[in-house]
XYZ file of C-alpha atoms in Angstrom:
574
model
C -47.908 -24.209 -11.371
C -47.785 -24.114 -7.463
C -47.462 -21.968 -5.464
C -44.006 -22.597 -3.999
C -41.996 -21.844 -7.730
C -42.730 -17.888 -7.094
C -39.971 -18.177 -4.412
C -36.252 -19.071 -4.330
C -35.276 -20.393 -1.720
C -37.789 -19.703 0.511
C -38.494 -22.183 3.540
C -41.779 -24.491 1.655
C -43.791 -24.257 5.486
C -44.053 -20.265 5.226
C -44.062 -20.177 0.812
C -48.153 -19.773 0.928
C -48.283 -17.331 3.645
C -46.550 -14.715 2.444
C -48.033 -13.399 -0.339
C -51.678 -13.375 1.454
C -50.137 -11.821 4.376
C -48.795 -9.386 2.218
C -51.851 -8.457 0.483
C -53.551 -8.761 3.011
C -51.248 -5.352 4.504
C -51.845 -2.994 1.675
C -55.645 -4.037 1.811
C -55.260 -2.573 5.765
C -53.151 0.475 4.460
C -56.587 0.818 1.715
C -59.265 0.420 4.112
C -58.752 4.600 5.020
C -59.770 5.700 1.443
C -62.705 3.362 1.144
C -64.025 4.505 4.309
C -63.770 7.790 3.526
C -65.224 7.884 0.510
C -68.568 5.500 1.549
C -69.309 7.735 4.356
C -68.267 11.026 2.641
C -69.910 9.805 -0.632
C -72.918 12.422 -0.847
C -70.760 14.951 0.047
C -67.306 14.594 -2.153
C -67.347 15.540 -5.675
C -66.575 12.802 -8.063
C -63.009 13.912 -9.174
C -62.096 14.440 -5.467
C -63.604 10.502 -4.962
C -61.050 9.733 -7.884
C -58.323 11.458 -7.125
C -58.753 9.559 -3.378
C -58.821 5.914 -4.341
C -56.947 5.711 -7.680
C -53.606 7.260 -5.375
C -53.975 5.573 -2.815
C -54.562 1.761 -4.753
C -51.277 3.143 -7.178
C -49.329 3.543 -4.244
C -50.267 0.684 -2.252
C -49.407 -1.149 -6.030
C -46.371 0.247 -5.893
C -45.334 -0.643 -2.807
C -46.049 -4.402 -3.223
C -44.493 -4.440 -6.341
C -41.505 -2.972 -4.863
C -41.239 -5.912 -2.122
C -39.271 -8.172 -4.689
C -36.269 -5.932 -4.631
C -36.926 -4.370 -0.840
C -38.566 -6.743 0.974
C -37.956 -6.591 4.550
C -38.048 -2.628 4.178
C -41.912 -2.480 1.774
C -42.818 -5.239 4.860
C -42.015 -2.462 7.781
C -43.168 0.659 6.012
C -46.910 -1.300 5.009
C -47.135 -2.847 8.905
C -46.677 0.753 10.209
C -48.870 2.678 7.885
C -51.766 -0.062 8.085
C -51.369 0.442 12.227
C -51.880 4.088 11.363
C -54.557 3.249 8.887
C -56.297 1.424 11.487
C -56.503 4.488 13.576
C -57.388 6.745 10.749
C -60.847 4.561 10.327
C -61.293 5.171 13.633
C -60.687 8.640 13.430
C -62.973 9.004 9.905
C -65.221 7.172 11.658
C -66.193 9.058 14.716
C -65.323 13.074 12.912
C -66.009 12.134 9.327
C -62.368 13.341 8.075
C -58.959 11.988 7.837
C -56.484 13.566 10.441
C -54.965 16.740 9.018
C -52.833 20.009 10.599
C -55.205 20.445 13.080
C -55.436 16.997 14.351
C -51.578 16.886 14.736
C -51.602 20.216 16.665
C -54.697 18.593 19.167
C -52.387 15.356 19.370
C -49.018 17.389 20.307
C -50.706 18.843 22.523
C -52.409 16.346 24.407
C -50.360 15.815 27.511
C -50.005 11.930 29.393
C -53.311 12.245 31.302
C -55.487 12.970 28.321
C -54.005 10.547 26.084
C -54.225 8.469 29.020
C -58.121 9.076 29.084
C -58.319 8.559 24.985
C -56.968 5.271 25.141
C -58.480 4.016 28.032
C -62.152 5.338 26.298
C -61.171 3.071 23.225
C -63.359 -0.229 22.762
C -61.253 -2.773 23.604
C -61.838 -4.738 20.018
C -60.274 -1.752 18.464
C -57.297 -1.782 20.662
C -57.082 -5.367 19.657
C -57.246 -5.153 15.884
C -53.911 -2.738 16.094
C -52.015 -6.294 16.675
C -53.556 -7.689 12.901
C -51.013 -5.824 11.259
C -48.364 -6.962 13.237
C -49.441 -10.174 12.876
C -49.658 -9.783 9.493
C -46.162 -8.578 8.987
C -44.707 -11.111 10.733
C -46.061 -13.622 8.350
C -45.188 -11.855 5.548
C -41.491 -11.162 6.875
C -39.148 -12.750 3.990
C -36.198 -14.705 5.588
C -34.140 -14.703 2.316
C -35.116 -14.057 -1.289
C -38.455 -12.904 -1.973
C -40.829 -12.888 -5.517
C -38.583 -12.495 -7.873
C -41.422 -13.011 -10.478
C -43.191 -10.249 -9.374
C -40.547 -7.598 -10.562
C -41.844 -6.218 -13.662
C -39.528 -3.104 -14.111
C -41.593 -1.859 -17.005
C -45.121 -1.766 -15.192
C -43.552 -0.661 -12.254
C -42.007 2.919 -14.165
C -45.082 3.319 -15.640
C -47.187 3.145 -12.268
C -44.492 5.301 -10.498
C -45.361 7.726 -12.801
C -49.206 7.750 -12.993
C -49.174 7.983 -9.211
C -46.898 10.944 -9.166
C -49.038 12.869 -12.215
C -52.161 11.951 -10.314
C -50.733 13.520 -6.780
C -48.803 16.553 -8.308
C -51.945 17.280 -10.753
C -54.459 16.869 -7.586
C -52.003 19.167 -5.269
C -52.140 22.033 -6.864
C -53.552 25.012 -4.816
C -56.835 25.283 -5.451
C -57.431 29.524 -4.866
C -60.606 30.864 -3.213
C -61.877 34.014 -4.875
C -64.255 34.668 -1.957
C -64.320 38.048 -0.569
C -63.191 35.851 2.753
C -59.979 35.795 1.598
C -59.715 39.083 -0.454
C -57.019 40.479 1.750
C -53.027 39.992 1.263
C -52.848 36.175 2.939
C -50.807 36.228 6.232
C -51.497 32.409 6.704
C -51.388 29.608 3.729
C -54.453 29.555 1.691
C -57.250 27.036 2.826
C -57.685 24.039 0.871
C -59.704 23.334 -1.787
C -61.072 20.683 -4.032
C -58.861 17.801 -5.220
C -56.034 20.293 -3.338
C -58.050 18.928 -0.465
C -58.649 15.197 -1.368
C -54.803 14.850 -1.706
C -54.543 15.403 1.510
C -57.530 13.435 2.452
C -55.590 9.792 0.634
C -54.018 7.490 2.839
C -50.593 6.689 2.599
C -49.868 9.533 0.127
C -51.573 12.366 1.768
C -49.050 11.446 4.747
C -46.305 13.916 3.191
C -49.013 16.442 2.458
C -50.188 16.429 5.967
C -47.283 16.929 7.660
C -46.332 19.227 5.355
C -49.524 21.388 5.676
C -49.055 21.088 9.376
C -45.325 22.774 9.435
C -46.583 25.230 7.196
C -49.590 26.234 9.069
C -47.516 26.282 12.498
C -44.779 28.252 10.945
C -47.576 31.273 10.141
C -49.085 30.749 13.732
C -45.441 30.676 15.735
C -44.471 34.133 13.286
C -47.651 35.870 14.293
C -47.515 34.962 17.426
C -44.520 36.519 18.013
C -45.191 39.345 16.788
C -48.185 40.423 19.584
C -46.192 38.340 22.636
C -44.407 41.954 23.878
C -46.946 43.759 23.237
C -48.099 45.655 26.874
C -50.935 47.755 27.354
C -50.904 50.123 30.028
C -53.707 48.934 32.780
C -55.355 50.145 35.511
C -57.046 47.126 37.340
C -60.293 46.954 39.242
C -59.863 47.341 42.535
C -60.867 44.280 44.675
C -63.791 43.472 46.772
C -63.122 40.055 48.625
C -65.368 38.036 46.199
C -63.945 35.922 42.771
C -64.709 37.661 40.314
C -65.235 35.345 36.781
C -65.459 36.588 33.330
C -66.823 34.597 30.295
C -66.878 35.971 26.745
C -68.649 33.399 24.381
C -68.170 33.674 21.168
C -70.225 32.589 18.131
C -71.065 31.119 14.736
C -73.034 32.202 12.023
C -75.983 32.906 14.178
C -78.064 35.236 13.050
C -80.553 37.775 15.461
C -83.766 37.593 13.822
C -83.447 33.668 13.868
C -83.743 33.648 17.972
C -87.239 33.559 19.707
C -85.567 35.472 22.527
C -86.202 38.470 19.631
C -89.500 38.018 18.576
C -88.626 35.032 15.671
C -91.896 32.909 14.996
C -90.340 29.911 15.858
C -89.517 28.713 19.680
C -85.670 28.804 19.263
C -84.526 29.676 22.381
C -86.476 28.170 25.410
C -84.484 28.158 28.015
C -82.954 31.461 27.478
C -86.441 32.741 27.538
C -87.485 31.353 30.519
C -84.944 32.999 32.417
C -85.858 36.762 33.891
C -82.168 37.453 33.674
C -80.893 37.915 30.583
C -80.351 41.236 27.856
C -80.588 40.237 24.291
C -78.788 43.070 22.306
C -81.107 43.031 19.218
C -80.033 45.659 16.748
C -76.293 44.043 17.032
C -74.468 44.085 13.837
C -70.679 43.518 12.704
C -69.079 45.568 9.861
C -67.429 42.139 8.540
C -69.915 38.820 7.566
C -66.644 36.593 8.039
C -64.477 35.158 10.926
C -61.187 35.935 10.369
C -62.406 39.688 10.125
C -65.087 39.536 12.625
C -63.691 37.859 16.060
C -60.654 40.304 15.456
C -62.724 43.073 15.092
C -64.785 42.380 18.952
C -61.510 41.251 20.987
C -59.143 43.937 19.930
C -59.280 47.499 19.149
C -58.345 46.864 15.934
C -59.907 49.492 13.026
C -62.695 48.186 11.103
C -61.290 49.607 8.462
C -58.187 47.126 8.090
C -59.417 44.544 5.962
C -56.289 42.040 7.335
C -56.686 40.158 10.376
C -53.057 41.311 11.280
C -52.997 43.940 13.851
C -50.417 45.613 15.999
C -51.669 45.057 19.356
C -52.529 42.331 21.181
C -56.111 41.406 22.481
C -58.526 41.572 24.753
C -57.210 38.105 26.834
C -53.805 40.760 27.584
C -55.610 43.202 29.260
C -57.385 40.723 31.519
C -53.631 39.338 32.128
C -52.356 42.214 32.589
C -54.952 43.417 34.947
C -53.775 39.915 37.317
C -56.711 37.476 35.935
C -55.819 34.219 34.893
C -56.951 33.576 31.363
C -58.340 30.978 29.518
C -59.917 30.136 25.458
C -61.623 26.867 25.086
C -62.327 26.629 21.284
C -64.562 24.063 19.067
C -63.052 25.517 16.287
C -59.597 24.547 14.642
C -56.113 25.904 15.860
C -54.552 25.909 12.673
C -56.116 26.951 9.533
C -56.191 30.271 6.685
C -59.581 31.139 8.810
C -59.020 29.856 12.188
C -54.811 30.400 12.514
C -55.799 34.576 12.838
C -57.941 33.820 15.611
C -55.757 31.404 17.144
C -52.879 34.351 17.218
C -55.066 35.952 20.289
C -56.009 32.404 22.104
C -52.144 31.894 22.210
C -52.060 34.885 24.673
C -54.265 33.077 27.028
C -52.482 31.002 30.409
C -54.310 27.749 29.640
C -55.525 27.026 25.825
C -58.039 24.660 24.968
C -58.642 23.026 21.991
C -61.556 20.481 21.562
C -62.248 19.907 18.482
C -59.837 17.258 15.678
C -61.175 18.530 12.659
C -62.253 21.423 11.013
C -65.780 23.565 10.808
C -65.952 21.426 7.591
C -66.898 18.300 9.274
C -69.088 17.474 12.300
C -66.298 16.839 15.101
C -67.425 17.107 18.671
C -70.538 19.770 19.971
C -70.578 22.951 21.274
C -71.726 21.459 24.874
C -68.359 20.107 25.245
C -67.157 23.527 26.877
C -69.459 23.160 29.512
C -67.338 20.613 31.059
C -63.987 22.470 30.556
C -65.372 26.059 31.827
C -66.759 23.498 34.755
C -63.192 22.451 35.700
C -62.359 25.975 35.936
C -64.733 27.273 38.037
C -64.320 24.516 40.229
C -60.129 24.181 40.332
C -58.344 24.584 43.406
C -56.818 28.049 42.868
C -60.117 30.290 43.272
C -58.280 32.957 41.242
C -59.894 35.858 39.284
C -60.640 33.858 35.906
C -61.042 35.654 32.339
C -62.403 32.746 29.684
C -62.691 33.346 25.878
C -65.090 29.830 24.436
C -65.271 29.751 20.620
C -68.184 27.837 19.378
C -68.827 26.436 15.701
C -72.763 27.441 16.504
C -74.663 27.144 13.143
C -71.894 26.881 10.613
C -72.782 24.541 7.761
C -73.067 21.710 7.462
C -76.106 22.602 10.136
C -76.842 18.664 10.482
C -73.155 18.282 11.881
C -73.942 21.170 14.543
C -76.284 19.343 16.973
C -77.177 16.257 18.356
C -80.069 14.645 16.428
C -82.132 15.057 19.981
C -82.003 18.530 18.988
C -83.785 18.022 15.633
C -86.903 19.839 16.744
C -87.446 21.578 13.350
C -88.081 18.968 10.535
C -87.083 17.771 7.475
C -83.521 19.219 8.270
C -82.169 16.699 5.474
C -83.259 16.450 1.860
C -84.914 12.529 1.645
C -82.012 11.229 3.990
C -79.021 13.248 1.888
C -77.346 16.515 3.179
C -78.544 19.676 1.837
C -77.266 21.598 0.112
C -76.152 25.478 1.181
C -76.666 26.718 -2.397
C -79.662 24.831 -3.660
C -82.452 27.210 -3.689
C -84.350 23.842 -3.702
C -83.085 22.935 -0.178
C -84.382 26.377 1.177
C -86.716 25.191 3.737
C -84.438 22.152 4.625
C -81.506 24.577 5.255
C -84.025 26.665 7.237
C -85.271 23.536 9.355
C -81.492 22.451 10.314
C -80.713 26.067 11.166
C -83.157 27.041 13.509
C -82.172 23.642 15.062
C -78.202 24.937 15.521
C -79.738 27.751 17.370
C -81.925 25.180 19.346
C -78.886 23.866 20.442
C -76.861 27.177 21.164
C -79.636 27.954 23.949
C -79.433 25.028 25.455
C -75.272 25.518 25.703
C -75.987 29.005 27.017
C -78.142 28.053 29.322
C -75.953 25.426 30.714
C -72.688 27.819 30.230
C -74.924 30.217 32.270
C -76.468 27.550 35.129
C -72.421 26.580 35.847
C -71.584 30.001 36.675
C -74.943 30.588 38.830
C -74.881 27.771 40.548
C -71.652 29.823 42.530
C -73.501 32.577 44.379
C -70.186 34.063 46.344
C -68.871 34.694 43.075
C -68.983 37.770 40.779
C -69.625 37.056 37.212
C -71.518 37.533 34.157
C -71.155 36.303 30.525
C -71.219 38.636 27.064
C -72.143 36.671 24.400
C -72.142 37.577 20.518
C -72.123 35.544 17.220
C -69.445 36.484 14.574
C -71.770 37.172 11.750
C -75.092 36.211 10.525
C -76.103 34.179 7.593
C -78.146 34.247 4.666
C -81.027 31.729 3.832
C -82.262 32.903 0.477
C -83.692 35.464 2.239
C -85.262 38.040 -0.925
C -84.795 38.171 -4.694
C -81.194 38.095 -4.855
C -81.062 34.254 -3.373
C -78.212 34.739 -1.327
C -77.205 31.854 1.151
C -74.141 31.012 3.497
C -71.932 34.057 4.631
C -69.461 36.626 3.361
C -71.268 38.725 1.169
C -72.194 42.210 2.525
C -76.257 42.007 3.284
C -78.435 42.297 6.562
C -78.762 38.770 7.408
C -75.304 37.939 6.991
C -74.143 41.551 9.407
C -76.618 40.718 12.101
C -75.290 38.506 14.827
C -77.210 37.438 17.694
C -75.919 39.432 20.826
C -76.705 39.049 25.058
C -75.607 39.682 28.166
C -76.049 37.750 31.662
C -75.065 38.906 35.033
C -74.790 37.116 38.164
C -76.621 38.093 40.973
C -73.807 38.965 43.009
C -72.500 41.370 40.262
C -75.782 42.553 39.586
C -76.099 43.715 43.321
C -72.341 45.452 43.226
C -72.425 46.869 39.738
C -76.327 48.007 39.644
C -75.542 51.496 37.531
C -73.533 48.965 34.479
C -75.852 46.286 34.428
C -79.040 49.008 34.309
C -77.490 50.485 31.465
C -76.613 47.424 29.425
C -80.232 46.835 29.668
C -81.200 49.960 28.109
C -79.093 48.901 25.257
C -81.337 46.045 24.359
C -82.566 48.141 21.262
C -80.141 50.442 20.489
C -77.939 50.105 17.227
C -74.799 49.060 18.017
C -71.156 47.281 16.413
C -69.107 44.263 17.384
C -66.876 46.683 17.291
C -67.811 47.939 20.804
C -66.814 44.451 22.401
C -63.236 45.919 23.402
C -64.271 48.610 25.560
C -67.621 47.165 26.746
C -65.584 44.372 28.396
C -62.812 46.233 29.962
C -65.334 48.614 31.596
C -67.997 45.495 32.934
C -64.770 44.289 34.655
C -63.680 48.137 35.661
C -60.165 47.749 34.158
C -59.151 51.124 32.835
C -57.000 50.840 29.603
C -55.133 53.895 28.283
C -56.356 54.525 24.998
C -59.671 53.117 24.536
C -61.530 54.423 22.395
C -64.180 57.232 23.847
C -67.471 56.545 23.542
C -66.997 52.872 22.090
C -68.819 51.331 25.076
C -72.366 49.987 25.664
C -71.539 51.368 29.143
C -70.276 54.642 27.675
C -72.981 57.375 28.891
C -73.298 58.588 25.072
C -72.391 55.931 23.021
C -71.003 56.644 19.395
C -72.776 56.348 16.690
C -71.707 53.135 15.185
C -71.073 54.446 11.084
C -69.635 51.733 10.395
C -73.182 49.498 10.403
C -75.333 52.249 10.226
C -76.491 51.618 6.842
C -76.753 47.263 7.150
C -79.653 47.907 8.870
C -81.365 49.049 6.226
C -82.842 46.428 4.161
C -82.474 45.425 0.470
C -85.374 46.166 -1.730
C -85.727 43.977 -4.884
C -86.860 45.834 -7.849
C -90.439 45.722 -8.685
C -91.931 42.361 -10.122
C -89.144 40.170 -8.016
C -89.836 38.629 -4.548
């Protein structure tokens, strides 16, 4: 049989085309999934692998099959979604995820000039293979009647129907029982499992995506909303002819007794040790060992007894506002997200907001030395105002590997026989250790450079506070503890310092003396509030007394006192 009696009517010159062309489509619209799942294929559990590429071949099935009844429409929808698919490989490619909420909110707000720079950083043979599905499409175009022999009603139904019991059964919410997310949620619940992989499938995770992406920005718009009246009552500093330029950097997962700046075996911060300059705060510890608890906790005054990162007043970034500095956050971390939307509520109170980063702490995405070009820009733009700058880092959250370049690999094997470790193999202990010394590696070289761009200004009057979020366990004793949230030493002792220029060194001697008599006294994250308004001499009515490192009799932080402490196992366990 040839192949010109599967069509009726059809022109004889374009009969053979058509149905490679149009194969050839949905094998474009596949190519998404398969990436994903070859260079995710250590790391993706075998049901999530399923769930992945049996929707997205049932769809793409049911789609062609569909072309004998809708042909010029199924023709449209697969040239558009394999140009998108195209892009996706790209984008799976370079962050080793499929786009999701968060790349959506990066891409809406992207404004001409960036996406201007994107496009123009493409190679040019991927801006060329976004014309093979056009070109595809156009072949496969029907001018009349189409395969008529391909309807099979029956088969059809019953794919329909697998495909929509595969993606209903995957997409249910997968619930975290972590102590993370122990609170009453404000923002949707983070995705799990084969929750997750839906979203991950290309076409059908489409509707998911967007989806997910309203949801999210619904939560973020309400919350935000909530804190944009809010007013504190400010005093400001009074002014003394020079900028003055504020940077709070804050952390990931990075833990004190991990840094060589504080007496840790290994050489993990170099170039922060070489310098004369700076205070490392080394009994620093944070009553929460999770983000969406912690950050809150060292930017606002909220209690750290509210376990909900919902709080009635606004943040630190207001105060600076307020007090007639222009404000900035550059974050590596996610806008939207059940740990990262919370902490995106306060960066939405900054003047300029900077997100970096397409994908999630999940996946490796771009490095933490990509702030040292933004906060670059800032110190260098036009208007020489007074500038208050929040940068969130992903530091040493896991996966460690995806934390720093591989010229940063100092401390080796940081990967089990060429696979990725794993955070809760006990086996993987030294590996885990190896790639996390190496985030830290990498943190003090972004410090260093965060600290050389402000330096390198001598007429201007700055200094930067730096402090991790929490701290993380490595299998530390006998109860084999690893990754964060659990309630332990390692996980409640963040790496702290202090640097200050010196121009405000010379004006503020009395503040900068007595942050350096804090280097070993116990103190909280909790402290952050005050401790920045009164570096930058902004009086705030109703600060808390005594909650300052510069406070003449600082508090007794009881709300740490006793994580110092540590655990000891019972006799007969190491």
């Amino acid at each position: 049989m040839s192949i010109d009696s599967f069509y009726i009517d059809a022109p004889p010159r374009r009969s053979y085309v058509r149905l490679p062309s149009l194969i050839g489509l949905a094998s474009v619209c596949a190519l998404p999934s398969l990436t994903l799942a070859l260079k995710k294929a250590q790391s993706l559990e075998w049901d999530q692998t399923t769930v992945i590429l049996s929707s997205t071949f049932l769809s793409l099935f049911v789609l062609t099959a569909a072309y004998s009844r809708l042909p010029r429409l199924i023709v449209t929808v697969l040239t558009i979604l394999a140009i998108i698919g195209i892009g996706e490989v790209a984008f799976i490619r370079e962050y080793g995820w499929t786009f999701d909420a968060n790349s959506i909110s990066l891409l809406l707000e992207t404004n001409r000039a960036e996406a201007s720079d994107f496009f123009s950083s493409l190679p040019s043979f991927l801006l060329l293979s976004f014309t093979l599905p056009a070109i595809l499409g156009y072949l496969a175009w029907p001018e009349s009647r189409a395969y008529n022999r391909l309807w099979r009603p029956r088969l059809l139904v019953y794919s329909v129907i697998t495909w929509i019991a595969i993606t209903c059964i995957a997409g249910l919410p997968t619930m975290d029982n972590s102590g993370a997310q122990a609170s009453t949620p404000v923002f949707p619940m983070e995705k799990r499992g084969q929750d997750k992989a839906i979203e991950a499938t290309y076409p059908t995770g489409l509707p998911w995506v967007i989806y997910s992406f309203l949801n999210e920005r619904r939560a973020l718009v309400s919350a935000i909303s909530r804190d944009k009246d809010f007013r504190f009552t400010v005093h400001p500093p009074v002014t003394n002819g020079h900028r003055r330029f504020y940077v709070l950097v804050i952390g990931e997962t990075s833990r004190a007794d991990h840094w060589g700046l504080n007496g840790y075996q290994r050489d993990t911060t170099p170039e922060l040790s070489q310098r004369g300059d700076v205070v490392s705060f080394k009994r620093m510890y944070t009553p929460w060992p999770f983000t969406r608890l912690a950050v809150p906790l060292m930017i606002s005054r909220k209690p750290s007894t509210i376990a909900s990162p919902a709080f009635a007043e606004a943040s630190i970034v207001t105060v600076f506002k307020q007090a007639g500095f222009r404000t900035s956050w550059i974050s590596l971390q996610a806008p939207v997200g059940f740990h990262d939307s919370p902490i995106s509520t306060y960066a939405y109170e900054s003047d300029d907001v900077r997100f970096l980063n397409p994908v999630d702490y999940r996946y490796e995405g771009k490095h933490d030395d990509a702030a040292v070009a933004e906060l670059r820009q800032l110190i260098d733009a036009p208007n020489q105002k007074d500038n208050f700058v929040v940068i969130h880092t992903l530091g040493s959250h896991f996966r460690y590997t995806d934390r720093y370049p591989r010229t940063f690999a100092k401390f080796t094997p940081d990967d089990p026989n060429g696979t990725q470790a794993q955070l809760f193999n006990r086996n993987d202990k030294q590996v885990l250790i190896n790639g996390y010394d190496n985030t830290i590696l990498f943190t003090d070289h972004v410090l260093s450079s965060l600290i050389n761009e402000l330096a390198r200004h001598e007429n201007m009057e700055s200094w930067l506070l730096y402090s991790s979020d929490h701290g993380e366990a490595l299998f530390d004793d006998c109860r084999m503890q690893s990754g964060h949230g659990q309630f332990s030493k390692a996980t409640q002792h963040p790496a702290a310092l202090f640097w200050p220029s010196p121009l405000y060194k010379k004006l503020n001697q009395d503040k900068v003396s007595l942050m350096q008599s804090r280097r070993d006294m116990l103190a909280s994250t909790d402290m952050f509030f005050e401790t920045m308004t009164d570096l930058a001499g902004i009086t705030v009515d109703g600060n808390r007394p005594n909650n300052s490192l510069l406070s003449v009799h600082p508090r007794l932080p009881n709300e740490i006192e006793q994580v110092e402490v540590d655990f000891k196992c019972p006799a007969g366990k190491l």
